[in-house]
Amino acid sequence: MSIDPDKLEKIPRHVALIMDGNGRWAQERGLSRLEGHKEGAQSVRAVLRAAARAGVEFITVYAFSTENWKRPPQEIDGLMKLLIGSLNAYEQELHDNKIRLRVMGQFERLPLPVRLRLQKTIDATADYTNHTFIIALSYGSRTEIADAAKQIAKKVKAGELNPAKIDEQTITDHLYLPDVPDPELMIRTSGELRLSNFLLWQLSYSEFYITDTFWPDFREEQFYEALEAFNHRDRRYGGVKKK
Ligand code: IPE
Ligand code: IPE
Ligand code: MG
């Protein structure tokens, strides 16, 4: 039975997704890993559409981790080309749904054509406020936190910041996207029970939804199932259950 997102009581403002299982999806079908990534790009599109329809404001997808640079050069190259191709093919949908594109990660480490292509769409969608689509690219949470520590230390050294005043908000303010609220829901596909260096700080109190479905098979319906599961969660934040 399909789920009607309009009937859900709680809609998270921000959903983060670890898109995993493209390789296994392809392997099961005797296809190349890149074919899996290509099919996975269609799932990104489907999730963006479903999120816009359900009223989710922010979607963050983990597309490439700092650790993914260890993959074979052909796969990395294929992923980068796929990113450019997807932006060319789907930019219009971002405009149609007034979705702002942002990226988080080591931007300068990406190949120049990728940076230029991303920047074009980032600039072209910068004024949209309905929805935000964040791609984590060459992203690693530990690097993000270490970079924040570096910036904070510089401010302390320059006398701009009192070390006694450093609190949780100070750390948040020095992360890549300080103005984005923490995700209420984190989805990981393909059954792996780990964070793989994704948003360690931001996911401190998020609900986790892990599904065995491989990312290329995760579409609108599966996204709504995750939202539905979120509706049954009892979030206590260390307090006691409300009656
Ligand atoms: C996720 O799928 C995509 C990226 C990490 C870029 P994988 O490529 O990790 O697929 P599996 O885990 O090998 O199946
Ligand atoms: C996590 O998937 C990174 C992305 C989805 C971009 P991986 O496939 O790289 O993670 P591990 O290696 O299984 O932890
Ligand atoms: Mg994987």
PDB file of N, CA and C and ligand atoms in Angstrom, residues 17-22 24 33 61-68 70-71 136 139 188-190 192 194-198, ligand 2:
ATOM      1  N   LEU A  17      21.005  11.443   3.824  1.00  0.00           N
ATOM      2  CA  LEU A  17      21.010  10.081   3.284  1.00  0.00           C
ATOM      3  C   LEU A  17      22.414   9.596   2.928  1.00  0.00           C
ATOM      4  N   ILE A  18      22.738   8.393   3.391  1.00  0.00           N
ATOM      5  CA  ILE A  18      23.963   7.722   2.958  1.00  0.00           C
ATOM      6  C   ILE A  18      23.541   6.783   1.830  1.00  0.00           C
ATOM      7  N   MET A  19      23.894   7.172   0.622  1.00  0.00           N
ATOM      8  CA  MET A  19      23.444   6.437  -0.566  1.00  0.00           C
ATOM      9  C   MET A  19      24.426   5.295  -0.801  1.00  0.00           C
ATOM     10  N   ASP A  20      24.091   4.126  -0.299  1.00  0.00           N
ATOM     11  CA  ASP A  20      25.057   3.022  -0.392  1.00  0.00           C
ATOM     12  C   ASP A  20      24.442   1.829  -1.127  1.00  0.00           C
ATOM     13  N   GLY A  21      25.298   1.051  -1.777  1.00  0.00           N
ATOM     14  CA  GLY A  21      24.851  -0.191  -2.403  1.00  0.00           C
ATOM     15  C   GLY A  21      24.774  -0.162  -3.926  1.00  0.00           C
ATOM     16  N   ASN A  22      25.293   0.908  -4.539  1.00  0.00           N
ATOM     17  CA  ASN A  22      25.262   0.963  -6.017  1.00  0.00           C
ATOM     18  C   ASN A  22      26.058  -0.189  -6.631  1.00  0.00           C
ATOM     19  N   ARG A  24      26.847  -3.175  -5.306  1.00  0.00           N
ATOM     20  CA  ARG A  24      26.209  -4.476  -5.111  1.00  0.00           C
ATOM     21  C   ARG A  24      24.978  -4.628  -5.996  1.00  0.00           C
ATOM     22  N   ARG A  33      30.095  -1.389 -12.014  1.00  0.00           N
ATOM     23  CA  ARG A  33      29.774  -0.546 -10.864  1.00  0.00           C
ATOM     24  C   ARG A  33      29.217   0.800 -11.321  1.00  0.00           C
ATOM     25  N   VAL A  61      22.712  14.577   0.697  1.00  0.00           N
ATOM     26  CA  VAL A  61      23.107  13.239   0.245  1.00  0.00           C
ATOM     27  C   VAL A  61      24.629  13.106   0.309  1.00  0.00           C
ATOM     28  N   TYR A  62      25.046  11.948   0.800  1.00  0.00           N
ATOM     29  CA  TYR A  62      26.482  11.639   0.876  1.00  0.00           C
ATOM     30  C   TYR A  62      26.843  11.012  -0.463  1.00  0.00           C
ATOM     31  N   ALA A  63      27.514  11.790  -1.301  1.00  0.00           N
ATOM     32  CA  ALA A  63      27.801  11.325  -2.664  1.00  0.00           C
ATOM     33  C   ALA A  63      29.220  10.810  -2.820  1.00  0.00           C
ATOM     34  N   PHE A  64      30.159  11.387  -2.019  1.00  0.00           N
ATOM     35  CA  PHE A  64      31.560  10.990  -2.157  1.00  0.00           C
ATOM     36  C   PHE A  64      32.294  11.356  -0.879  1.00  0.00           C
ATOM     37  N   SER A  65      32.881  10.370  -0.232  1.00  0.00           N
ATOM     38  CA  SER A  65      33.535  10.635   1.052  1.00  0.00           C
ATOM     39  C   SER A  65      35.026  10.899   0.853  1.00  0.00           C
ATOM     40  N   THR A  66      35.672  11.455   1.876  1.00  0.00           N
ATOM     41  CA  THR A  66      37.125  11.676   1.794  1.00  0.00           C
ATOM     42  C   THR A  66      37.818  10.323   1.590  1.00  0.00           C
ATOM     43  N   GLU A  67      37.213   9.256   2.109  1.00  0.00           N
ATOM     44  CA  GLU A  67      37.786   7.908   1.973  1.00  0.00           C
ATOM     45  C   GLU A  67      37.564   7.332   0.567  1.00  0.00           C
ATOM     46  N   ASN A  68      36.556   7.847  -0.135  1.00  0.00           N
ATOM     47  CA  ASN A  68      36.268   7.312  -1.472  1.00  0.00           C
ATOM     48  C   ASN A  68      37.369   7.646  -2.492  1.00  0.00           C
ATOM     49  N   LYS A  70      40.135   6.626  -2.264  1.00  0.00           N
ATOM     50  CA  LYS A  70      40.930   5.388  -2.333  1.00  0.00           C
ATOM     51  C   LYS A  70      40.440   4.449  -3.436  1.00  0.00           C
ATOM     52  N   ARG A  71      39.307   4.768  -4.036  1.00  0.00           N
ATOM     53  CA  ARG A  71      38.760   3.871  -5.078  1.00  0.00           C
ATOM     54  C   ARG A  71      39.585   3.943  -6.361  1.00  0.00           C
ATOM     55  N   ALA A 136      27.123  16.209  -0.272  1.00  0.00           N
ATOM     56  CA  ALA A 136      28.378  16.053   0.462  1.00  0.00           C
ATOM     57  C   ALA A 136      29.377  15.403  -0.492  1.00  0.00           C
ATOM     58  N   TYR A 139      33.593  14.711   1.248  1.00  0.00           N
ATOM     59  CA  TYR A 139      33.204  15.082   2.611  1.00  0.00           C
ATOM     60  C   TYR A 139      33.668  14.039   3.623  1.00  0.00           C
ATOM     61  N   ARG A 188      20.210   5.245   5.807  1.00  0.00           N
ATOM     62  CA  ARG A 188      21.308   4.564   5.105  1.00  0.00           C
ATOM     63  C   ARG A 188      20.742   3.358   4.380  1.00  0.00           C
ATOM     64  N   THR A 189      21.058   3.257   3.097  1.00  0.00           N
ATOM     65  CA  THR A 189      20.597   2.113   2.317  1.00  0.00           C
ATOM     66  C   THR A 189      21.653   1.010   2.330  1.00  0.00           C
ATOM     67  N   SER A 190      21.226  -0.166   1.934  1.00  0.00           N
ATOM     68  CA  SER A 190      22.051  -1.365   1.749  1.00  0.00           C
ATOM     69  C   SER A 190      22.533  -2.015   3.040  1.00  0.00           C
ATOM     70  N   GLU A 192      24.185  -1.459   5.840  1.00  0.00           N
ATOM     71  CA  GLU A 192      25.396  -1.289   6.654  1.00  0.00           C
ATOM     72  C   GLU A 192      25.084  -0.482   7.914  1.00  0.00           C
ATOM     73  N   ARG A 194      26.743   1.550   9.948  1.00  0.00           N
ATOM     74  CA  ARG A 194      27.820   2.468  10.352  1.00  0.00           C
ATOM     75  C   ARG A 194      27.612   3.835   9.718  1.00  0.00           C
ATOM     76  N   LEU A 195      28.355   4.816  10.260  1.00  0.00           N
ATOM     77  CA  LEU A 195      28.217   6.197   9.770  1.00  0.00           C
ATOM     78  C   LEU A 195      29.209   6.531   8.662  1.00  0.00           C
ATOM     79  N   SER A 196      30.288   5.767   8.552  1.00  0.00           N
ATOM     80  CA  SER A 196      31.291   6.026   7.516  1.00  0.00           C
ATOM     81  C   SER A 196      31.696   7.508   7.439  1.00  0.00           C
ATOM     82  N   ASN A 197      31.923   8.107   8.606  1.00  0.00           N
ATOM     83  CA  ASN A 197      32.460   9.484   8.657  1.00  0.00           C
ATOM     84  C   ASN A 197      31.484  10.542   8.126  1.00  0.00           C
ATOM     85  N   PHE A 198      30.203  10.324   8.325  1.00  0.00           N
ATOM     86  CA  PHE A 198      29.164  11.250   7.842  1.00  0.00           C
ATOM     87  C   PHE A 198      28.566  12.045   8.998  1.00  0.00           C
TER      88      PHE A 198
HETATM   89  C1  IPE B   2      29.724   5.757   2.342  1.00  0.00           C
HETATM   90  O1  IPE B   2      29.684   4.622   1.561  1.00  0.00           O
HETATM   91  C2  IPE B   2      30.073   6.952   1.508  1.00  0.00           C
HETATM   92  C3  IPE B   2      29.065   7.354   0.551  1.00  0.00           C
HETATM   93  C4  IPE B   2      27.866   6.867   0.429  1.00  0.00           C
HETATM   94  C5  IPE B   2      29.456   8.441  -0.319  1.00  0.00           C
HETATM   95  P1  IPE B   2      30.950   3.665   1.435  1.00  0.00           P
HETATM   96  O2  IPE B   2      30.532   2.515   0.625  1.00  0.00           O
HETATM   97  O3  IPE B   2      32.119   4.448   0.971  1.00  0.00           O
HETATM   98  O4  IPE B   2      31.185   3.270   2.959  1.00  0.00           O
HETATM   99  P2  IPE B   2      31.885   2.015   3.595  1.00  0.00           P
HETATM  100  O5  IPE B   2      33.209   1.865   2.879  1.00  0.00           O
HETATM  101  O6  IPE B   2      30.999   0.845   3.355  1.00  0.00           O
HETATM  102  O7  IPE B   2      32.001   2.345   5.040  1.00  0.00           O
END
